[in-house]
Coordinates of C-alpha atoms and ligand atoms in Angstrom, one line a residue:
X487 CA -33.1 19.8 5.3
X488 CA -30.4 21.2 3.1
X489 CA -27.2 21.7 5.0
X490 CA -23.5 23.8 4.9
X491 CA -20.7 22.6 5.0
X492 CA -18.9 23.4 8.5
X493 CA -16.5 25.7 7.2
X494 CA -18.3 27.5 4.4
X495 CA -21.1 28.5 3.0
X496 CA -21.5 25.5 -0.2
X497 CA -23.9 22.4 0.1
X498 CA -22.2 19.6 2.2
X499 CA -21.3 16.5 0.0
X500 CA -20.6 14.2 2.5
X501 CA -21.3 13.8 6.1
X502 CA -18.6 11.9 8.2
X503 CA -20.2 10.5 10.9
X504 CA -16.6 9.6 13.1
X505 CA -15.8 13.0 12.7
X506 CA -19.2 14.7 13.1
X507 CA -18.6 16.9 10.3
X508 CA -20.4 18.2 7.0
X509 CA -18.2 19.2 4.4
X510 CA -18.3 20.2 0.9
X511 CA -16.0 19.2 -1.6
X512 CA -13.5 21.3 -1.4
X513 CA -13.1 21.4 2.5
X514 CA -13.3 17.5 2.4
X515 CA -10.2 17.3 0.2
X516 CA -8.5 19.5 2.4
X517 CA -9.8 17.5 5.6
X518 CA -8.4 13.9 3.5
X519 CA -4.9 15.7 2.8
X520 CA -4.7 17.2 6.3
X521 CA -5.4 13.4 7.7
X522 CA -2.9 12.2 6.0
X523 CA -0.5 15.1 7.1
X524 CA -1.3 14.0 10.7
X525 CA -0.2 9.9 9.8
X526 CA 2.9 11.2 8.1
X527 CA 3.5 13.5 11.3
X528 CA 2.3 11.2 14.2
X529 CA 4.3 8.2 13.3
X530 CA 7.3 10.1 11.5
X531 CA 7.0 8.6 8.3
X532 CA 9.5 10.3 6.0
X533 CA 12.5 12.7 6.9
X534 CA 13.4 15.6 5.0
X535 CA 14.8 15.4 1.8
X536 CA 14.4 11.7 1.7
X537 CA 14.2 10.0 -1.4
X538 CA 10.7 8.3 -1.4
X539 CA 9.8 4.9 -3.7
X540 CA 5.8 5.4 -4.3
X541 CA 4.0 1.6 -5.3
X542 CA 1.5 2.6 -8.0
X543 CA -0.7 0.3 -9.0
X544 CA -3.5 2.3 -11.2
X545 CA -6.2 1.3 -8.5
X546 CA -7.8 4.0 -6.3
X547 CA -5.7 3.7 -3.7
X548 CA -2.1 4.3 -4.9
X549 CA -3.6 6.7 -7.0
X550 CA -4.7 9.0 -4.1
X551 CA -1.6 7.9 -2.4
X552 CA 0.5 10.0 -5.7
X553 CA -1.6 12.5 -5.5
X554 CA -1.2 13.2 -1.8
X555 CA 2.2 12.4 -1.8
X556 CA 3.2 14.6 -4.4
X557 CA 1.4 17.8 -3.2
X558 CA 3.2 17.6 0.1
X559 CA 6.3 16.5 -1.3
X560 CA 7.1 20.0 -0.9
X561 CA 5.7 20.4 2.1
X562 CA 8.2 17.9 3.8
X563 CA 11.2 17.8 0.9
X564 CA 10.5 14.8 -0.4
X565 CA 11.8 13.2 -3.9
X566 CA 9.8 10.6 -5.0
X567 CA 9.6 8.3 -8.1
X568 CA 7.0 5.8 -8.9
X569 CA 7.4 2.4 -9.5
X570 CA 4.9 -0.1 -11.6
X571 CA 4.8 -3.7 -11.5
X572 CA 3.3 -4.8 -15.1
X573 CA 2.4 -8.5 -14.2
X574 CA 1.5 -10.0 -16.8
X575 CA -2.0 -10.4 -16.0
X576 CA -3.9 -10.5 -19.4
X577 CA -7.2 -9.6 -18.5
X578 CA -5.6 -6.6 -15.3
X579 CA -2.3 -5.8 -16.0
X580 CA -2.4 -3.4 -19.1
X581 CA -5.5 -1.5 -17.5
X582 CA -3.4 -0.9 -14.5
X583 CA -0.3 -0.2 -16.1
X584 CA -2.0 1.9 -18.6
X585 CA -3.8 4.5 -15.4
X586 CA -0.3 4.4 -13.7
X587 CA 1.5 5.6 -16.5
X588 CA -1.3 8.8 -17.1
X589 CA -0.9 10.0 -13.4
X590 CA 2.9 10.1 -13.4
X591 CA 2.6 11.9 -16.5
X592 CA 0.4 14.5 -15.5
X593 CA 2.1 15.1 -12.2
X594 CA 5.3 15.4 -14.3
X595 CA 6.9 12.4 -11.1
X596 CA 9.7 10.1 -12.4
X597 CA 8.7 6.3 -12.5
X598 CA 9.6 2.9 -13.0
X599 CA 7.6 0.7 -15.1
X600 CA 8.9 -3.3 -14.7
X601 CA 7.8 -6.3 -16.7
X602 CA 8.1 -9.5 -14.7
X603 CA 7.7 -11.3 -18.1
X604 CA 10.1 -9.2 -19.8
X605 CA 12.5 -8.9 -16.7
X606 CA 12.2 -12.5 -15.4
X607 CA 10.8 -14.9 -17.9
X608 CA 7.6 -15.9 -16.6
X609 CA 4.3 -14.0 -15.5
X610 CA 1.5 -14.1 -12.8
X611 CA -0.6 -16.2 -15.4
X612 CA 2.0 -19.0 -15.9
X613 CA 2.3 -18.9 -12.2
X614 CA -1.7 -19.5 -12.1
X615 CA -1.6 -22.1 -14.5
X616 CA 0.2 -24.5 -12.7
X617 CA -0.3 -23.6 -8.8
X618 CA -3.0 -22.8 -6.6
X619 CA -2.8 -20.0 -4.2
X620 CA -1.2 -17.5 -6.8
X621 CA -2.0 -14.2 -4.6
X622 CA 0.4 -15.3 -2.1
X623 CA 3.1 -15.8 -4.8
X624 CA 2.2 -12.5 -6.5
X625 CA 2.5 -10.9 -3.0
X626 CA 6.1 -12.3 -2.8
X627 CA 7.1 -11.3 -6.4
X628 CA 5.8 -7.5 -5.5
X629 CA 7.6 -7.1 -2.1
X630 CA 10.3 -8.7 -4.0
X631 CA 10.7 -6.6 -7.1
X632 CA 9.8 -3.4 -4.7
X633 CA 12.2 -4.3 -2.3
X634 CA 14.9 -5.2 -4.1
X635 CA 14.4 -1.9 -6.9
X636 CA 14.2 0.4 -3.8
X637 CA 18.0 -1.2 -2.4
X638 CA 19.7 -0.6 -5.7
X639 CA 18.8 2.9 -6.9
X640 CA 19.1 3.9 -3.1
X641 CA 15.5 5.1 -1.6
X642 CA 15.0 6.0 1.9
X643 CA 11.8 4.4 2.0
X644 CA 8.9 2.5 -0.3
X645 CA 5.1 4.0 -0.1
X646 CA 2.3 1.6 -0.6
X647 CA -1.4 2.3 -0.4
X648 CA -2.6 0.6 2.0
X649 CA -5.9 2.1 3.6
X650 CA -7.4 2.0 7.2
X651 CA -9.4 -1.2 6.3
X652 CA -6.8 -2.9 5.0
X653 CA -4.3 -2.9 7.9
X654 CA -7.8 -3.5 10.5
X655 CA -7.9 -6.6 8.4
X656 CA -4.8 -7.8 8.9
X657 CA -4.3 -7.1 12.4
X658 CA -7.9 -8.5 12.5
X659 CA -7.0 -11.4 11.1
X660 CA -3.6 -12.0 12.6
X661 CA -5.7 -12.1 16.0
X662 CA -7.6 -14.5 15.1
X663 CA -4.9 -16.8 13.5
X664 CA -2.8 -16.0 16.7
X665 CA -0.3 -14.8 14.2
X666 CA 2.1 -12.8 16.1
X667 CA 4.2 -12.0 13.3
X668 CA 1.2 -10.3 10.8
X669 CA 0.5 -8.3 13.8
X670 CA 3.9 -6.8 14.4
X671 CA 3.6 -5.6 10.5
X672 CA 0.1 -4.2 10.8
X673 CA 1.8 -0.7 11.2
X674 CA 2.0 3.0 9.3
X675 CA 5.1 2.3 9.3
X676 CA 7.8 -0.7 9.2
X677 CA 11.4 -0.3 9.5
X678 CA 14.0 -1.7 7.5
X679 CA 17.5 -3.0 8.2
X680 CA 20.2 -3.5 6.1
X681 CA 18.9 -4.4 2.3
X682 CA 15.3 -4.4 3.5
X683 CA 14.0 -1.1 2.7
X684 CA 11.7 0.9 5.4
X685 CA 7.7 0.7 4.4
X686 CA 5.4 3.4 5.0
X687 CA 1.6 3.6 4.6
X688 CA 0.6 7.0 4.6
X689 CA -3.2 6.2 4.0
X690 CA -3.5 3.9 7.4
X691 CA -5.5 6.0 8.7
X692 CA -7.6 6.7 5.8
X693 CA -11.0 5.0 5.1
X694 CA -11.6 3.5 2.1
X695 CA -15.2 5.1 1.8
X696 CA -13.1 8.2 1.9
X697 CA -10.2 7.3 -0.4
X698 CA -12.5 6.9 -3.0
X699 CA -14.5 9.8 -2.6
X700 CA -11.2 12.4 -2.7
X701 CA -10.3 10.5 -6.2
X702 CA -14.2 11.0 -7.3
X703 CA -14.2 14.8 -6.1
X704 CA -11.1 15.3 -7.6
X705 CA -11.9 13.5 -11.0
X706 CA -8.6 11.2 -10.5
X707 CA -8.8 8.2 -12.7
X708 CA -8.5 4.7 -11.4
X709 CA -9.3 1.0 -12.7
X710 CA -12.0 -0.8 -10.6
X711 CA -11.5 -4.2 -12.7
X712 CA -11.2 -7.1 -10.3
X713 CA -8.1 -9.0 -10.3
X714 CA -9.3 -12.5 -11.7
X715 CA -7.5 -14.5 -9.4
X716 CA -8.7 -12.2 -6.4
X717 CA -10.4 -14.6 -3.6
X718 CA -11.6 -12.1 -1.2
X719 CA -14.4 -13.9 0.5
X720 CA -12.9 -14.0 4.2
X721 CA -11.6 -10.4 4.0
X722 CA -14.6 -9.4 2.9
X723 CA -16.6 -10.8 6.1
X724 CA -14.0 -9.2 8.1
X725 CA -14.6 -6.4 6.9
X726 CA -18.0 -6.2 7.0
X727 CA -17.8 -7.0 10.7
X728 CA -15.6 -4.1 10.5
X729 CA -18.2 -1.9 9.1
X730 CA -20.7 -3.3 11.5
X731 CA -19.2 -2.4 14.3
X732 CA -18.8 1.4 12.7
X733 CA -22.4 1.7 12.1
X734 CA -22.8 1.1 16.1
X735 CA -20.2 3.5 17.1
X736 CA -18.4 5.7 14.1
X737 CA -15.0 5.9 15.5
X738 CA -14.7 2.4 16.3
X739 CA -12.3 2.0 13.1
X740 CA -10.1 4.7 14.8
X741 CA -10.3 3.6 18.2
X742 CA -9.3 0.1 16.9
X743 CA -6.4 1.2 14.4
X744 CA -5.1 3.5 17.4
X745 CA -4.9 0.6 19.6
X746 CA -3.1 -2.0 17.6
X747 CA -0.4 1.1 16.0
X748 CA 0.5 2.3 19.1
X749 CA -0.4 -0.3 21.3
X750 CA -0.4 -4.2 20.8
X751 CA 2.2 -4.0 17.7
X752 CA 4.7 -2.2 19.1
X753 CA 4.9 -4.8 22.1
X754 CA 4.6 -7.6 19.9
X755 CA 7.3 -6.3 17.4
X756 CA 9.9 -5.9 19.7
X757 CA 9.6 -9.8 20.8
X758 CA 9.4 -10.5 17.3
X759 CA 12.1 -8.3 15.8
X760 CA 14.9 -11.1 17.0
X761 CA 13.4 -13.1 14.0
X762 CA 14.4 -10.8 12.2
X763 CA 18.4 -10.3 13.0
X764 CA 18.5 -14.2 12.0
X765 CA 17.7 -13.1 8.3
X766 CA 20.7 -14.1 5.8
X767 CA 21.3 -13.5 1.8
X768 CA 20.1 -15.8 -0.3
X769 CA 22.6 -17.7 -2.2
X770 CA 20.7 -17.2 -5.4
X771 CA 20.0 -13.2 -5.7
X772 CA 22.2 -11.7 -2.4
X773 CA 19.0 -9.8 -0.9
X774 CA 17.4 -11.3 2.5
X775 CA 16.3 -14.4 3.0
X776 CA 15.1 -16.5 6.1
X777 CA 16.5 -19.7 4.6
X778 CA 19.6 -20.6 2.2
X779 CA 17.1 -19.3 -1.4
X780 CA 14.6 -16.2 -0.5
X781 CA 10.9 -17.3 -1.7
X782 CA 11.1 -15.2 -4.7
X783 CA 14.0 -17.3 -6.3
X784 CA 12.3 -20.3 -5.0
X785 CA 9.0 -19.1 -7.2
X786 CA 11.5 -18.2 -10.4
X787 CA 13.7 -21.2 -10.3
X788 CA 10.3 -23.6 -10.6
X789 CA 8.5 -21.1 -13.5
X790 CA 11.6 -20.6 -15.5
X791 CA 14.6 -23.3 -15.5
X792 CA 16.7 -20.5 -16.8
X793 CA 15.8 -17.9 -14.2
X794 CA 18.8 -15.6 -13.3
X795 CA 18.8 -12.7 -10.4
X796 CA 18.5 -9.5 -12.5
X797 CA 19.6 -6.2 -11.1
X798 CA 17.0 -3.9 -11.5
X799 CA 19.7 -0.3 -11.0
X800 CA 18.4 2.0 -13.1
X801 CA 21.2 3.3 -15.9
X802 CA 21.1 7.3 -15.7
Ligands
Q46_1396 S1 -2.8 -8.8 -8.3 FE1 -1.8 -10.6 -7.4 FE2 -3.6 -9.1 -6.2 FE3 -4.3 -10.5 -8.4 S2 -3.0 -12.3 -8.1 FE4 -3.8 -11.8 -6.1 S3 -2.2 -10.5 -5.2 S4 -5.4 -10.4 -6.5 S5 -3.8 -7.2 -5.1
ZN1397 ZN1 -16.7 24.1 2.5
ZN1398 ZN1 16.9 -14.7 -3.9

């Protein structure tokens, strides 16, 4: 049987089962934007007039994350600028890069665009020539580069695009492991101290089934090519179990996400956050480090002999 969508009189597109709720196109990227609106709201993610880093990567989900971002940049006086890492990738990188680049310029947002070949002499496929576990290094040379970009030219805060399923996985994960730490950082929203900038993850209560269907209905281009050195086997079963349990009951996702942001994190981060307070500057580049060199100089010292801490202010 053919049916409305709840709030007007088009064909539904899509039927949210958590929510209970036909919609059609239009009223579904409204009801995406408006969740959103509620994260940024609920958890007091941004301030007004703050001055808002956005991580875009060209995949779906920092894509939608610009998108949003930028229509209610008005709404709640935000500035934001865009930042992509190119890392030399040969078979990812320029695709990325490439998609990045088209959505700043058709929003008309300022951005960022850094080389870690050209900026620091090596790139994630020297790193995967000679090590194994090259996604944890990569992880490190992001949240390094972000990071570190974000101190210099001054931003309140860094954006990343990190959906519903991907925080579930981690805390998910961090359960399992007993990992007290990953849980403390499965969060909307982590918050800095001194040269470590505040994170927020406006999409953490967005699912990815729906991430992708606001950039479909709203025609927004992303690349779908798999990272080569991507190894997602055990995420994947986790989230699958994930899923499972949502097909038994729709809102477990929400139920779940609710009780580890307001809940179990918040109690675990504040027994955690004396960690923290030991961090120091590394010797090497000045920016925070748990021991005498941060991992990121450890990573450049071993790929490049010749590496030196670059500052990455922008000149205006
Ligand atoms: S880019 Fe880097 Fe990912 Fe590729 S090497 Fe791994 S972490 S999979 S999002
Ligand atoms: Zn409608
Ligand atoms: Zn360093």
């Amino acid at each position: 049987m053919p049916s409305k969508c709840r709030f007007c009189d088009k064909q539904a597109a899509v039927y949210l089962r958590y929510a209970n709720l036909r919609l059609c196109k239009d009223h579904f990227v409204n009801f995406i934007e408006n969740r959103v609106k509620g994260t940024i709201e609920k958890y007091k993610l941004t301030n007004r007039g703050d001055r808002i880093l956005v991580a875009v990567s060209g995949g779906k989900d920092s894509v939608v994350l610009l998108d949003i971002l930028y229509r209610l940049s008005e709404v709640y006086d935000l500035d934001i600028h865009g930042l992509t890492i190119d890392l030399g990738i040969h078979s990812y990188s320029p695709a990325y890069v490439k998609v990045a680049n088209e959505h700043y310029k058709r929003l008309g947002v300022e951005h960022t665009i850094i080389k870690v070949g050209e900026t620091y002499g090596f790139t994630v496929d020297d790193l995967a020539a000679r090590w194994r576990r090259v996604c944890s290094l990569c992880g490190t040379i992001k949240r390094y580069i972000i990071n570190r970009f974000a101190v210099e030219n001054g931003f309140d805060s860094i954006a990343t695009g990190h959906n519903l399923e991907d925080l579930l996985y981690q805390g998910f994960s961090s359960i399992v492991l007993g990992d007290l730490e990953g849980l403390a950082k499965v969060s909307p929203k982590l918050e800095g101290k001194d040269k470590l900038i505040t994170r927020i993850r406006p999409l953490a209560e967005t699912r990815e089934k729906d991430i992708l269907l606001y950039a479909m209905f709203k025609n927004l281009k992303f690349v779908k090519v798999e990272c080569p050195y991507a190894r997602g086997a055990r995420s994947l079963r986790l989230k699958h179990i994930l899923n499972m349990l949502e097909e038994e009951s729709p809102s477990s996702k929400f139920a779940f996400s609710n009780s580890i942001y307001k809940k179990l994190g918040p109690i675990v981060s504040s027994f955690i956050s004396k960690e923290n307070e030991e961090l120091r500057s590394c010797s090497v580049c000045g920016m925070p480090s748990r021991g005498v060199t941060c991992s990121f100089c450890k990573i450049a010292l071993k790929a490049n002999p010749d590496y030196k801490p670059k500052s990455l202010k922008l000149r205006l």
